[in-house]
Structure formats: C-alpha cells, structure tokens
Short mmCIF file of C-alpha atoms and ligand atoms in Angstrom, two decimals:
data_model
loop_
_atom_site.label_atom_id
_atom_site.label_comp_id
_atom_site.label_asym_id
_atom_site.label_seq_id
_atom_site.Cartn_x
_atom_site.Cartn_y
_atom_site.Cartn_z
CA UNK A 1152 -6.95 -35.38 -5.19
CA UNK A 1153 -5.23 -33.70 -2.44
CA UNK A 1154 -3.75 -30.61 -3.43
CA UNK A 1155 0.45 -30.18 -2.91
CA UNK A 1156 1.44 -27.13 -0.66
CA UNK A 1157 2.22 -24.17 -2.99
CA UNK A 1158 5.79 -23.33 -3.04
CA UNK A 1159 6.96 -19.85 -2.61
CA UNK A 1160 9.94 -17.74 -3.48
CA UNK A 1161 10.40 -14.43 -1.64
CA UNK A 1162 12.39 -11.89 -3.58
CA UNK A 1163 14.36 -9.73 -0.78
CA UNK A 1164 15.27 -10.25 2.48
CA UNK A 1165 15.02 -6.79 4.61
CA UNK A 1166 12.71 -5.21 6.62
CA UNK A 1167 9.00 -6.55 5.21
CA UNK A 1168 10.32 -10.25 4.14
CA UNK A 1169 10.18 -11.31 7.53
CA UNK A 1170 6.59 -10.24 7.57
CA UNK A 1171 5.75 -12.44 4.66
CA UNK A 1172 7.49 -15.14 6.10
CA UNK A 1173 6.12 -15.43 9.18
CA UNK A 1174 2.45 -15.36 7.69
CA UNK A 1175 3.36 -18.21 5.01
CA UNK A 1176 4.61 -19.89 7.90
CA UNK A 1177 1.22 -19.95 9.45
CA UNK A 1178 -0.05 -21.88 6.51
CA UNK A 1179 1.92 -24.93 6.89
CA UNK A 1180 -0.81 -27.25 5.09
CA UNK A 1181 -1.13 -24.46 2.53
CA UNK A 1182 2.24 -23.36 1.62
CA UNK A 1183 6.26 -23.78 2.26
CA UNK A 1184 9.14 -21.56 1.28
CA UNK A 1185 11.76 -22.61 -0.70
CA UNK A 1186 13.62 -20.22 -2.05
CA UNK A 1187 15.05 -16.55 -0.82
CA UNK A 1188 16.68 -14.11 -3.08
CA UNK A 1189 18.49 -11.01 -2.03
CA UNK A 1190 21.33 -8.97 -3.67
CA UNK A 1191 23.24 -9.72 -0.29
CA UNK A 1192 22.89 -13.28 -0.10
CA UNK A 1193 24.29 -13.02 3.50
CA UNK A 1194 21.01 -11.62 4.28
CA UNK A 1195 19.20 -14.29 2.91
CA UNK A 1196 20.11 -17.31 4.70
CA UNK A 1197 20.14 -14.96 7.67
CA UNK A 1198 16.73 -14.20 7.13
CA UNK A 1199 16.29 -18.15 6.09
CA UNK A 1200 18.09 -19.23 9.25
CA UNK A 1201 16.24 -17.17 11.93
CA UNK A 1202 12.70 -18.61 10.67
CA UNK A 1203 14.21 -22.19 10.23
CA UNK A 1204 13.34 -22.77 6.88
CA UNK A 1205 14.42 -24.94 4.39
CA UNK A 1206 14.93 -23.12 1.44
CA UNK A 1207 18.18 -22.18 -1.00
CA UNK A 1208 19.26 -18.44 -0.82
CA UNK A 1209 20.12 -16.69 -4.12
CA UNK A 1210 21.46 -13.23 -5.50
CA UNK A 1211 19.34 -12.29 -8.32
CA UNK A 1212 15.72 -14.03 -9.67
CA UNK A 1213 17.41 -15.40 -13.17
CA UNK A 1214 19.73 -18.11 -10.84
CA UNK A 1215 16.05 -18.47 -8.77
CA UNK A 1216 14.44 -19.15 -11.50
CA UNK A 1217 16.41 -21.13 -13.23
CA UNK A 1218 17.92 -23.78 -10.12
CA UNK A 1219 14.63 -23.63 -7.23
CA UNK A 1220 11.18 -24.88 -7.61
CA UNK A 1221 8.22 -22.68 -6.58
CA UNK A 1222 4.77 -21.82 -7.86
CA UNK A 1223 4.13 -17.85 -6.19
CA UNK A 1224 6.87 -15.49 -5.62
CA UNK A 1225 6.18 -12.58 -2.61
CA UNK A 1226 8.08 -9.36 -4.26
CA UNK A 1227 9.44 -7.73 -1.01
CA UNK A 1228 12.22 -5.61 -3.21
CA UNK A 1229 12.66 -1.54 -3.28
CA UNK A 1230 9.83 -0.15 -5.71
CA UNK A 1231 11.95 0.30 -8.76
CA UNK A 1232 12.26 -3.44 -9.23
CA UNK A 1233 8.85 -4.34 -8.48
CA UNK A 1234 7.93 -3.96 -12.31
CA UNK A 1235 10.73 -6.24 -13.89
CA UNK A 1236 10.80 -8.77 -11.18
CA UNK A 1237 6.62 -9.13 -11.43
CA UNK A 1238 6.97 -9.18 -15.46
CA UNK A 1239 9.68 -11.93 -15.42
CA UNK A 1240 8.37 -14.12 -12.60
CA UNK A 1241 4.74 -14.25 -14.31
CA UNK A 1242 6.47 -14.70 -17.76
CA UNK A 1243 7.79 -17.52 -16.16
CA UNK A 1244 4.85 -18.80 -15.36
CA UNK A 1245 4.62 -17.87 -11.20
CA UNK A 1246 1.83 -16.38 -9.69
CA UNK A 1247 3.16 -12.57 -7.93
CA UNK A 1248 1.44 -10.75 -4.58
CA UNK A 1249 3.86 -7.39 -5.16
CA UNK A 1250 4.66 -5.02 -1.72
CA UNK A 1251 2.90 -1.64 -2.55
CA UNK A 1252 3.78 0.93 -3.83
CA UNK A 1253 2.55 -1.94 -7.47
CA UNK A 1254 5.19 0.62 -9.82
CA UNK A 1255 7.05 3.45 -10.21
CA UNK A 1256 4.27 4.31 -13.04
CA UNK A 1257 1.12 3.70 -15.04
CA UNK A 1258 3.09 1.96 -17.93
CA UNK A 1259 5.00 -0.11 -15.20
CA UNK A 1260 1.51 -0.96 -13.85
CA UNK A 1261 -0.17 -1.84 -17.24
CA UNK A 1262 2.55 -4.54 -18.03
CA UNK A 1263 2.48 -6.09 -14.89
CA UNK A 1264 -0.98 -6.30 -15.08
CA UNK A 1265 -0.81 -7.49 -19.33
CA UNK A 1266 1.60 -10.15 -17.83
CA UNK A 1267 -0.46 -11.37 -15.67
CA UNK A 1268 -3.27 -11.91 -17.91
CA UNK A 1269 -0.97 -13.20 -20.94
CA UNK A 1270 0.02 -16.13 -18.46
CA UNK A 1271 -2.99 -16.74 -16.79
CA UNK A 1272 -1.95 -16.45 -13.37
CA UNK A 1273 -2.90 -14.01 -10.41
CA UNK A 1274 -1.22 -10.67 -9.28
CA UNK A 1275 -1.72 -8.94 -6.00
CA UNK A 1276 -0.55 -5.93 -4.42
CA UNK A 1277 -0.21 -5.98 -0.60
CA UNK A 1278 -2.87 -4.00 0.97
CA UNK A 1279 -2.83 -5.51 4.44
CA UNK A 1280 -4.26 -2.45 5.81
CA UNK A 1281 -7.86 -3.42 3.60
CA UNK A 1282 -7.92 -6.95 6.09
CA UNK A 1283 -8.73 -4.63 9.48
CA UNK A 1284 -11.91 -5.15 11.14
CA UNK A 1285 -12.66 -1.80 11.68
CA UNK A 1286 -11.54 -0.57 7.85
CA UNK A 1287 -14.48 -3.58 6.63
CA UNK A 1288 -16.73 -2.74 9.12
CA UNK A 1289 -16.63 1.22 8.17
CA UNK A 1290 -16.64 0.00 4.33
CA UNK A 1291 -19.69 -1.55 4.57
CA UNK A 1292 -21.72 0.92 6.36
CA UNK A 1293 -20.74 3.36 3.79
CA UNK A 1294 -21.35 0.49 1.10
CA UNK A 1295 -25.07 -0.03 2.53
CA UNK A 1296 -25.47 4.03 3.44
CA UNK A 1297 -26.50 3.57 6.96
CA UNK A 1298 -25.59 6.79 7.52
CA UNK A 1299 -26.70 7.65 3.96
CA UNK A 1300 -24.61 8.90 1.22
CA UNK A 1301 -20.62 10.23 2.09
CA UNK A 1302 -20.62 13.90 1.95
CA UNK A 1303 -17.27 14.77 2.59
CA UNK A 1304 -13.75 12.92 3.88
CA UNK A 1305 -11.03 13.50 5.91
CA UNK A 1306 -7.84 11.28 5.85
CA UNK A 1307 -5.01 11.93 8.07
CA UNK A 1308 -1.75 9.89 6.64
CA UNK A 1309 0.45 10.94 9.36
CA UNK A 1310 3.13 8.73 9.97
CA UNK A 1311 7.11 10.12 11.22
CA UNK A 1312 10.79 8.86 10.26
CA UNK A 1313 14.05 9.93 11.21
CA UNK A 1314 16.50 12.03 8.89
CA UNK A 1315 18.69 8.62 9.19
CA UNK A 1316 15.46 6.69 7.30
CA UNK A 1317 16.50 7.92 4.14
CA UNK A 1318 20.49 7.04 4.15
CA UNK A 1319 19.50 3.40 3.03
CA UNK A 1320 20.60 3.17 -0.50
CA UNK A 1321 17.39 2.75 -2.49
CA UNK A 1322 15.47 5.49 -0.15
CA UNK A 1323 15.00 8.71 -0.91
CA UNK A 1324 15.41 9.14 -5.00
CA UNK A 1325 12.12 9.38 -7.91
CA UNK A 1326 15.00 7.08 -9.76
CA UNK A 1327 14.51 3.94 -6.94
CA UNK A 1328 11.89 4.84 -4.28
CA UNK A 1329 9.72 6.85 -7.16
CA UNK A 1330 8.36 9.15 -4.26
CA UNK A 1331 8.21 10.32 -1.18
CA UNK A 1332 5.28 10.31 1.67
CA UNK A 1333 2.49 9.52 -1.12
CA UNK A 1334 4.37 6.79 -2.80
CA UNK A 1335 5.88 4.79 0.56
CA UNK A 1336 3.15 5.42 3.36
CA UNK A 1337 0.03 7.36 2.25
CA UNK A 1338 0.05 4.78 -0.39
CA UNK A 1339 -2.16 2.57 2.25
CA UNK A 1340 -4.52 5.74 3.13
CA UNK A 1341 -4.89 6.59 -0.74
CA UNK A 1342 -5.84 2.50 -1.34
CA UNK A 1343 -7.94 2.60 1.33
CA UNK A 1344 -9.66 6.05 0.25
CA UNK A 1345 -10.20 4.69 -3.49
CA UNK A 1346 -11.40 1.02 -2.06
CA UNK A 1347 -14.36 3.21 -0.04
CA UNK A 1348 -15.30 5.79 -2.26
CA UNK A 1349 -14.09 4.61 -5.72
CA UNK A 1350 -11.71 6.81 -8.34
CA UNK A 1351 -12.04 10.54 -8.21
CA UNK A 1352 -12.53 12.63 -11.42
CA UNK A 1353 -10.03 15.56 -10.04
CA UNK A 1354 -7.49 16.27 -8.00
CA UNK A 1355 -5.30 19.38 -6.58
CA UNK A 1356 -2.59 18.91 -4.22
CA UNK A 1357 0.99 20.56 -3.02
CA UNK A 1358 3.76 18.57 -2.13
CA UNK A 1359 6.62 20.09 -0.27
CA UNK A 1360 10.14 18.58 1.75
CA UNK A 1361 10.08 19.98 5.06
CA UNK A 1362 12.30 18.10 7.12
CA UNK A 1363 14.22 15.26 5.28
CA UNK A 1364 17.59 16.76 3.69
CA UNK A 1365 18.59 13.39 2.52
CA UNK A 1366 15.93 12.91 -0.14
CA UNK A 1367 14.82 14.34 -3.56
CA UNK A 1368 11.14 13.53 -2.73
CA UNK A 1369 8.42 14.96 -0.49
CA UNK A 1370 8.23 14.18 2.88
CA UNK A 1371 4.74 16.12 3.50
CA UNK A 1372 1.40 16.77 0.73
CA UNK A 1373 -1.84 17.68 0.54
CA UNK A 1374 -4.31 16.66 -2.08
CA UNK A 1375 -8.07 17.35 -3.01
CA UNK A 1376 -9.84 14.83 -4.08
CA UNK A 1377 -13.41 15.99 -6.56
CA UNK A 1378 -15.98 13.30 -6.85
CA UNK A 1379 -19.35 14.03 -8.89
CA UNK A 1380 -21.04 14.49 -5.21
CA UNK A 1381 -18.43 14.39 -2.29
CA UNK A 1382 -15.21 16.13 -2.38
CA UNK A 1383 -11.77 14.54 -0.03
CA UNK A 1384 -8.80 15.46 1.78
CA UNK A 1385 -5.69 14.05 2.73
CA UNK A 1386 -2.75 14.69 4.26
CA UNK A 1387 0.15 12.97 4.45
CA UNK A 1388 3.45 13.90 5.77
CA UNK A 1389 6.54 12.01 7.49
CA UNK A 1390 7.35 15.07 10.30
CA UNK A 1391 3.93 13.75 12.24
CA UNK A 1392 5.00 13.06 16.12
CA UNK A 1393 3.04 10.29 17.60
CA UNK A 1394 1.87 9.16 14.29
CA UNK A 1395 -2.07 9.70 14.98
CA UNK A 1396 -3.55 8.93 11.65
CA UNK A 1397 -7.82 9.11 10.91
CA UNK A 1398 -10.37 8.48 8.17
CA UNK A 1399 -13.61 10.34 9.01
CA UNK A 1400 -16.08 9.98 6.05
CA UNK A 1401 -18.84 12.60 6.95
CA UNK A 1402 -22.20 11.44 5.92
CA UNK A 1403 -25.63 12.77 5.18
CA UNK A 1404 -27.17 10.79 8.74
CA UNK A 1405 -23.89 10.52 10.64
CA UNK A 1406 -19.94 10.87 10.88
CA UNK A 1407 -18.10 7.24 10.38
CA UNK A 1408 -14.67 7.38 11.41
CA UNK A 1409 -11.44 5.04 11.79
CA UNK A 1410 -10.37 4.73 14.17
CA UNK A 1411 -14.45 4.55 15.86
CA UNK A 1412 -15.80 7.49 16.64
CA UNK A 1413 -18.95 8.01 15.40
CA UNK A 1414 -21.15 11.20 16.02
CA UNK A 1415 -24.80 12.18 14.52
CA UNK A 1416 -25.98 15.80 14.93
CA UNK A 1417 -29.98 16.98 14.49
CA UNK A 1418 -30.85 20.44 13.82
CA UNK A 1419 -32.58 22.61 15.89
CA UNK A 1420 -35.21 25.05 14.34
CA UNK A 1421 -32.21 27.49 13.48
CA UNK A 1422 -30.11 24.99 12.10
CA UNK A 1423 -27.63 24.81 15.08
CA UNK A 1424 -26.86 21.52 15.77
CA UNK A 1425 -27.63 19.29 19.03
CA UNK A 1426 -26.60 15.78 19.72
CA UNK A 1427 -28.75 12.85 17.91
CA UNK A 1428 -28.64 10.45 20.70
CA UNK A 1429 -31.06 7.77 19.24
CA UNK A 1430 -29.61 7.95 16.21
CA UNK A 1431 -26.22 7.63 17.28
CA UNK A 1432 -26.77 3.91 19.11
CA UNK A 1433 -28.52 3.13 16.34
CA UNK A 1434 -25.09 3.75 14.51
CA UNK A 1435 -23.12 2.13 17.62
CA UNK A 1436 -25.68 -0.89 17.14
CA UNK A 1437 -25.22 -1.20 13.28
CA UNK A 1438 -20.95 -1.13 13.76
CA UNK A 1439 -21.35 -3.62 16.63
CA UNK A 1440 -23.33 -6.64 14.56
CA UNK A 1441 -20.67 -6.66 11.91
CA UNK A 1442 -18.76 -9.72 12.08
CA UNK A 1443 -14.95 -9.13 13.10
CA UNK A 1444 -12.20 -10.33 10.92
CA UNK A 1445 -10.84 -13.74 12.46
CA UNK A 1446 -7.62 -12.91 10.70
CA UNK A 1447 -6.11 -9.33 9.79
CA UNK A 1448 -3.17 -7.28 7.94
CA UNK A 1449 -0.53 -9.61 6.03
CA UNK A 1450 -1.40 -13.12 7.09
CA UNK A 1451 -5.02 -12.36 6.17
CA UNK A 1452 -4.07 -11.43 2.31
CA UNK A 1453 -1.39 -14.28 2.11
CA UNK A 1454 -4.45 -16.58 3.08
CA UNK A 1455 -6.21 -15.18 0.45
CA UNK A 1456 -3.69 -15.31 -2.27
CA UNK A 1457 -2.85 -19.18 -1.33
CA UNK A 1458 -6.59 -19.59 -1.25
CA UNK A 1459 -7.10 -18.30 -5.01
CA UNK A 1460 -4.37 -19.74 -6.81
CA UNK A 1461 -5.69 -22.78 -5.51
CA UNK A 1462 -8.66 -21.66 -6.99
CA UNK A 1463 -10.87 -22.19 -3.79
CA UNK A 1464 -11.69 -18.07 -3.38
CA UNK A 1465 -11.47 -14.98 -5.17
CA UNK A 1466 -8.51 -12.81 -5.34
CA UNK A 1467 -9.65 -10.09 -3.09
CA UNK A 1468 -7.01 -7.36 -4.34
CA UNK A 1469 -5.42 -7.72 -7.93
CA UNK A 1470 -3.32 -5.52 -9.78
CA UNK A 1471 -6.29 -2.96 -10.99
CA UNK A 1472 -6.59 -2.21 -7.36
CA UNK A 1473 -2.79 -1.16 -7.30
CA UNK A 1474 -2.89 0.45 -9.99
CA UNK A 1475 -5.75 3.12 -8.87
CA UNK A 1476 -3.88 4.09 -6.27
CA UNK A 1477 -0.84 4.10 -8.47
CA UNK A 1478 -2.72 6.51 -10.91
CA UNK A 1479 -3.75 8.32 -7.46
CA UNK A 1480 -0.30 8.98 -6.61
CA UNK A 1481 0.31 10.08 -10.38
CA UNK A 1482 -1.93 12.40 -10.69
CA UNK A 1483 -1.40 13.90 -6.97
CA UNK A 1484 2.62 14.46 -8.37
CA UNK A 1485 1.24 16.00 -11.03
CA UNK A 1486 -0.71 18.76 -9.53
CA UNK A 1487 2.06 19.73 -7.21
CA UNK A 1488 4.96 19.94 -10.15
CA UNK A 1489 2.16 21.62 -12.97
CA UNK A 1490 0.52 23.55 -9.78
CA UNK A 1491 -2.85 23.17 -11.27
CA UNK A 1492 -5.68 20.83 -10.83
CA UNK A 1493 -6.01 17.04 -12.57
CA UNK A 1494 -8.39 15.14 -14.38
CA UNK A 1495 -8.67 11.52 -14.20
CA UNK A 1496 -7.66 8.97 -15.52
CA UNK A 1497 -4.21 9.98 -17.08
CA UNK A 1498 -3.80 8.58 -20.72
CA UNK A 1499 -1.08 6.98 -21.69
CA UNK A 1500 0.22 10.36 -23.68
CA UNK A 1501 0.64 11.98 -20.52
CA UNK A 1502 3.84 12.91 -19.16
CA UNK A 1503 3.25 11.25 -15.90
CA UNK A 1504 1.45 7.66 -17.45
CA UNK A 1505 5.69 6.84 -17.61
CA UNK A 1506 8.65 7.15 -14.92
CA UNK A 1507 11.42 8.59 -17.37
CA UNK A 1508 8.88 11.84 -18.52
CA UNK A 1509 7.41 12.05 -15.36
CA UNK A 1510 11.07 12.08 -13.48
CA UNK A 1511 12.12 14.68 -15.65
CA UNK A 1512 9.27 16.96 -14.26
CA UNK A 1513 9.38 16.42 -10.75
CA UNK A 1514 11.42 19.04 -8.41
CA UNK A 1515 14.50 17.54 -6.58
CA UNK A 1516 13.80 19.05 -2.77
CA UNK A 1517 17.32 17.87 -2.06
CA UNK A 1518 20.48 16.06 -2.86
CA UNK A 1519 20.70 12.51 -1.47
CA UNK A 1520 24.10 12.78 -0.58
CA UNK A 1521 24.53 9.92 2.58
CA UNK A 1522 24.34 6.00 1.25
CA UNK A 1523 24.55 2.98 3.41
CA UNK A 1524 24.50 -0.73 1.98
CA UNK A 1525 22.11 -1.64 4.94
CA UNK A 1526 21.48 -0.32 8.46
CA UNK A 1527 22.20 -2.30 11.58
CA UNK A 1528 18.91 -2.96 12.84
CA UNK A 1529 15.79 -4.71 10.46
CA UNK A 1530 13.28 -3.85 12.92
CA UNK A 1531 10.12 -2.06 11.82
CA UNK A 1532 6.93 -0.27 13.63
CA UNK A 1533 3.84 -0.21 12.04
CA UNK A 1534 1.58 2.41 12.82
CA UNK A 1535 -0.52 2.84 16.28
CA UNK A 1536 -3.98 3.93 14.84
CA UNK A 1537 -3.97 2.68 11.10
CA UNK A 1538 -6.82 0.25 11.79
CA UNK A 1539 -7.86 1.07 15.51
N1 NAD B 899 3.11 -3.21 3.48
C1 NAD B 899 3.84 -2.53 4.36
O1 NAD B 899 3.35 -2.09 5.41
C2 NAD B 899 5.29 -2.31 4.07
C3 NAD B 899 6.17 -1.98 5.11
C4 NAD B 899 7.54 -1.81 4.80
C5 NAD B 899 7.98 -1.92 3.48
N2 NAD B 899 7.08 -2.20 2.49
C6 NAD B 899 7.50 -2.28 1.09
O2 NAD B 899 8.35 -3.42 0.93
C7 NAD B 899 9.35 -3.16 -0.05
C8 NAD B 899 10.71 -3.42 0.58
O3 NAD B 899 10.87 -2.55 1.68
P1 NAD B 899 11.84 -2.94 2.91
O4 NAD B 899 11.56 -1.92 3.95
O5 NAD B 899 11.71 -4.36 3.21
O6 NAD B 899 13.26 -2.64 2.25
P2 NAD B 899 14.69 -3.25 2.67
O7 NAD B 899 15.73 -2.35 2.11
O8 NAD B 899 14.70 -3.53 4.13
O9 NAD B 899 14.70 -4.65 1.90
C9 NAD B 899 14.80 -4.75 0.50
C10 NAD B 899 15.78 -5.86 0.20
O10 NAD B 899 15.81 -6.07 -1.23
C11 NAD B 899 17.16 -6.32 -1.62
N3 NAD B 899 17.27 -5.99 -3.04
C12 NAD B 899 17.17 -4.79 -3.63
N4 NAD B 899 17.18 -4.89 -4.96
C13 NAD B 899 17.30 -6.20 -5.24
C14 NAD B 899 17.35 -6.95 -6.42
N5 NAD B 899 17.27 -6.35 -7.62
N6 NAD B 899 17.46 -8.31 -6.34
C15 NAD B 899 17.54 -8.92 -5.13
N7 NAD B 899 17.49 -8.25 -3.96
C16 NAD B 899 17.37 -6.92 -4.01
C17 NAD B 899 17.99 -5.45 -0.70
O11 NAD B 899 19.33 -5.89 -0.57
C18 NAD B 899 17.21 -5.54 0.63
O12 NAD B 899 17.70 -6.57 1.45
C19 NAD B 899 9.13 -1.71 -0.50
O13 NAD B 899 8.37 -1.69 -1.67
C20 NAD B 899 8.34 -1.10 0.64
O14 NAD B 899 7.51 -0.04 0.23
C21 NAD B 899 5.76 -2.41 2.77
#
C-alpha cells in the first residue's frame, strides 16, 4: 500500500522554523505541513504565507493538538519549552525531532526520552552539523584508526554575537535559555566531540561573561575533557571575530582536522620531527575515497526522521544522543560554579541532574535588564567553517 505523506506541525515560527520548513518542503512525496504554532500568531501565518503553505496557524500546542491533524511535530521553541512541548506532543501520540539544546537538564532529558519510549514513537534532537561530509568523513577515519588511535583533541567553538543578541526576551537567562555559549552554540562542537570520541569520565572547565552585559550566562568557557587514554579541549566563546572554528583530533600516525588539514610528522634519530610525506598522501588518499554526503545539515536529518517513522531507516540521532551532550554541558556548569573537576555520568541526586537545584548554583554574570517581544529582522548566519 502506498504510504500517505506524514503530516507535520512546527511549534514556533522565528529564526530556525524557516529552516525546517524549507527542508520539509523538499520532501513533497514524503511530507506536508499543516499546522504552525507560535505565541504570536501574526508570526505564524507570516511564516506560513512566505513559504506558501497550506496549513492553520495557532497560539499554543493544546488548540494544535486538539483542532489540526499531523503525525511529527518539529520543536523550533526557546529551550525552556522544549521539555513540556516534547512530553505532551509524544503523549499525544506524535513523533518529536527537538532543536538542540534537547533540555534545560538531565531530568528534562530523561522524560522526554521515557515519553518517547512509553508511546512508541521516535525522538530526535537536531544535530545538522553530524550530516557534513567532512564531519563523516573525519569520523570514520578515526572510527577505522587510519591514523591509529586519537591521542589528543582540540575543538575551537568560536562563534560571535552582538550585545543586541541577547535583548530578545527568552535570551540570555539559566530560567529560559538555561545557558550561555555551551548551551546555545558549543552545543554542536560538544555533540560532535561526544559522537567521535564517545562520553568522557572527567571534566574541568571555567566559564566566565566577558562581553555580553545583557545576560546572566557565559558568553566564553573552557573545559577539559579526561578519557581513559586521550584527554580534550574546547573552547567556546561568543566575543570570536570572524568566527574561525576547528576540530583537530591528533593521532598516534597523523593529525585529522575539520576543517581538512591533515599533517603526519616522522622522527628523526633525536626525536625532532620532519615531514612524513608518504604517509601524508596516504592520509590525503584515504579522506579522498570516502563517499560525500549527497545531502547535508537540516534537510539531511529531516530526510532521515521522515525516513524512520516510516520505518524504512534507522533513526540516526535519538534522544540518548542529546542527552550526552546535555549531561556534557551539565557537568562543564558544574566545574566552573564548584571550581573543581567532574566525574561522569551525574546521578540523578546531583544538584545539576535538575534545572531548579542546578539554577540555584549557577553565578548570575549580569542582570538582563533590556527585553524586546521580537527583533525586526529573522535573518540568521550560520557559521563559515563549522563543516569546511
Ligand atoms: N540548529 C541550529 O543551528 C539552530 C540555529 C538557531 C536556533 N536554534 C534553536 O532553535 C530554537 C529556537 O531558536 P530561534 O532562534 O528560532 O528563536 P526565535 O526567538 O527566533 O523563535 C522562537 C519562536 O518561538 C515562539 N514561542 C516561544 N515560546 C512559545 C510557546 N510556549 N508556544 C508557542 N510559541 C512560542 C516565539 O514567539 C518565537 O517566535 C532554540 O532552541 C535554538 O537553540 C538552532
């Protein structure tokens, strides 16, 4: 029997919802939209009207829910709703694909996750940066050790915004944002880091606001991440001009890097290093046969997540995979306030497994004292190397 186009729901109409609807709208045969949903509803059938679609606008999910018909809802919503809306809409028996940050916490996390299992249907958590040619094609050449095992890594999550970014109501509070630079952009670095190299058993970081006066949270950190036999570091920060951001995983036969730069060094007979020139087209050669990804970033997971509720392929990220980076984040804001190192995983009787106890702890850089309803312009960048 031929199978009925899935219909979707997207749950907020600012900045990322056009992103989601322009890659359901390249699945036609796959997939319509029928229903927005946006505290301004203005913004809705704006948002509805500009990609000519034919579907109802609504305020809040209960009048969504209870007058449109759709079988997947896209949760584009600040990060503080992300828990409730998930929980509801897979209660009521919808599959979810959830913008990152997944929660404002480990408990938030565990019930989407519950939710998803009571009801047998799928959750995902947008990692669009994960469907990049170059992030697979360094994956698996650490996966199959071509350049043997990952000593040591390097992530650079530099990305910069404007004072002004955080005078949007929602920004700039552990209350509704539930972060700073970790939770809203290294989130993708830290998903990516966990994806290549697995969970780390401890971390030590700082966290510090340097140049953002309208927000509680960090806007700069730096965390160590200890694994039984390779150690990592990343920085992220939101003061970073020209936005250059890197992986470089250095390896026992060779350096793998994102964007591509790879490098192998042979010792001479004092242990100074010279240039392995074999070995590095060797390395060139290995990156080169990997296939390239026919589709990438957003469209490439929405494909996916059509794909699987249909039951036709696996879900490629589900809500486990948010939730490590989640507990990432978690135990990265818990360094910095306790200023000592971390082991993972955080139990649920830690302070920072929930939002209330773990708000209570975290320091307050600033008072968010300037509020706008919505800015004038919906336009987002993404970010020039993430994925080079
Ligand atoms: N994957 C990415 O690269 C990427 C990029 C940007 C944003 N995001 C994520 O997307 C989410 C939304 O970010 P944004 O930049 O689109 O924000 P936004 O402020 O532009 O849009 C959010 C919309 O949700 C609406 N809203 C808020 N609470 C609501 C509620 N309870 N019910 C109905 N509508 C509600 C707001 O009115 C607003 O229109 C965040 O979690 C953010 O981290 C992801």
């Amino acid at each position: 029997m031929e199978k009925q186009p899935l219909k979707i729901a997207i749950m907020g109409a600012g900045a990322i919802a056009a992103t989601h609807i322009q890659a359901y709208q390249q699945f036609p045969d796959l997939c319509q939209i029928t229903a927005i949903c946006d505290l301004f509803v203005d913004k809705a059938q704006k948002l509805a009207d500009e990609h000519k679609l034919a579907a109802n606008v609504y305020q809040t999910l209960d009048e969504a829910l209870s007058q449109a018909d759709f079988d997947a809802v896209s949760i584009c919503l600040p990060p503080d709703a992300h828990c409730e809306t998930a929980v509801t809409s897979l209660n009521a028996g919808k599959h979810v694909l959830c913008e990152k940050p997944m929660a404002a916490s480990l408990e938030e996390c565990d019930r989407m996750i519950s939710a998803a299992q009571a009801n047998g249907k799928l959750l995902s958590i947008v990692c669009q940066n994960r469907f990049k040619t170059p992030m697979q094609k360094v994956k698996a050449l650490i996966d199959q050790q071509t350049a043997g095992r990952v000593l040591f890594a390097a992530v650079n999550s530099l990305w910069w915004r404007g004072a002004n970014y955080y005078d949007i109501w929602w920004r700039g509070t552990w209350e509704k944002e539930c972060g700073g630079s970790m939770t809203s952009h290294a989130v993708h670095h830290l998903d990516l880091l966990q994806w290549m190299l697995g969970m780390p058993k401890r971390i030590t970081s700082v966290i510090a606001n340097v140049g953002h006066d309208n927000s509680e949270c960090e806007d700069v950190g730096m965390a160590i991440l200890e694994y039984d036999d390779k150690i990592a570091q990343l920085t992220a920060s939101l003061v970073s001009h020209g936005e250059a951001q890197d992986m470089t995983f250095q390896c026992e036969k060779g350096r793998l890097s994102i964007p591509w730069d790879p490098a192998v060094n042979k010792a001479l007979g004092n242990g100074f290093p010279e240039a392995d020139q074999q070995a590095l087209e060797s390395l060139q050669e290995a990156y080169a046969n990997l296939a390239e990804l026919s589709l990438e970033n957003h469209p490439a997971q929405i494909l996916n997540f059509l794909r699987a509720i249909q039951g036709e392929e696996t879900l490629l990220i589900d809500g486990n995979a948010g939730r490590n980076t989640i507990e990432l984040i978690m135990a990265i804001y818990r360094s910095a306030a306790l200023r000592q190192p971390v082991m993972l995983p955080l139990t649920p009787d830690d302070p920072f497994y929930r939002k209330p106890s773990m708000n209570a702890i975290m320091p307050r850089f600033h008072e968010k004292t300037r509020s706008v309803d919505n800015f004038s312009t919906s336009k987002i960048t993404f970010s020039r190397d993430v994925g080079k």
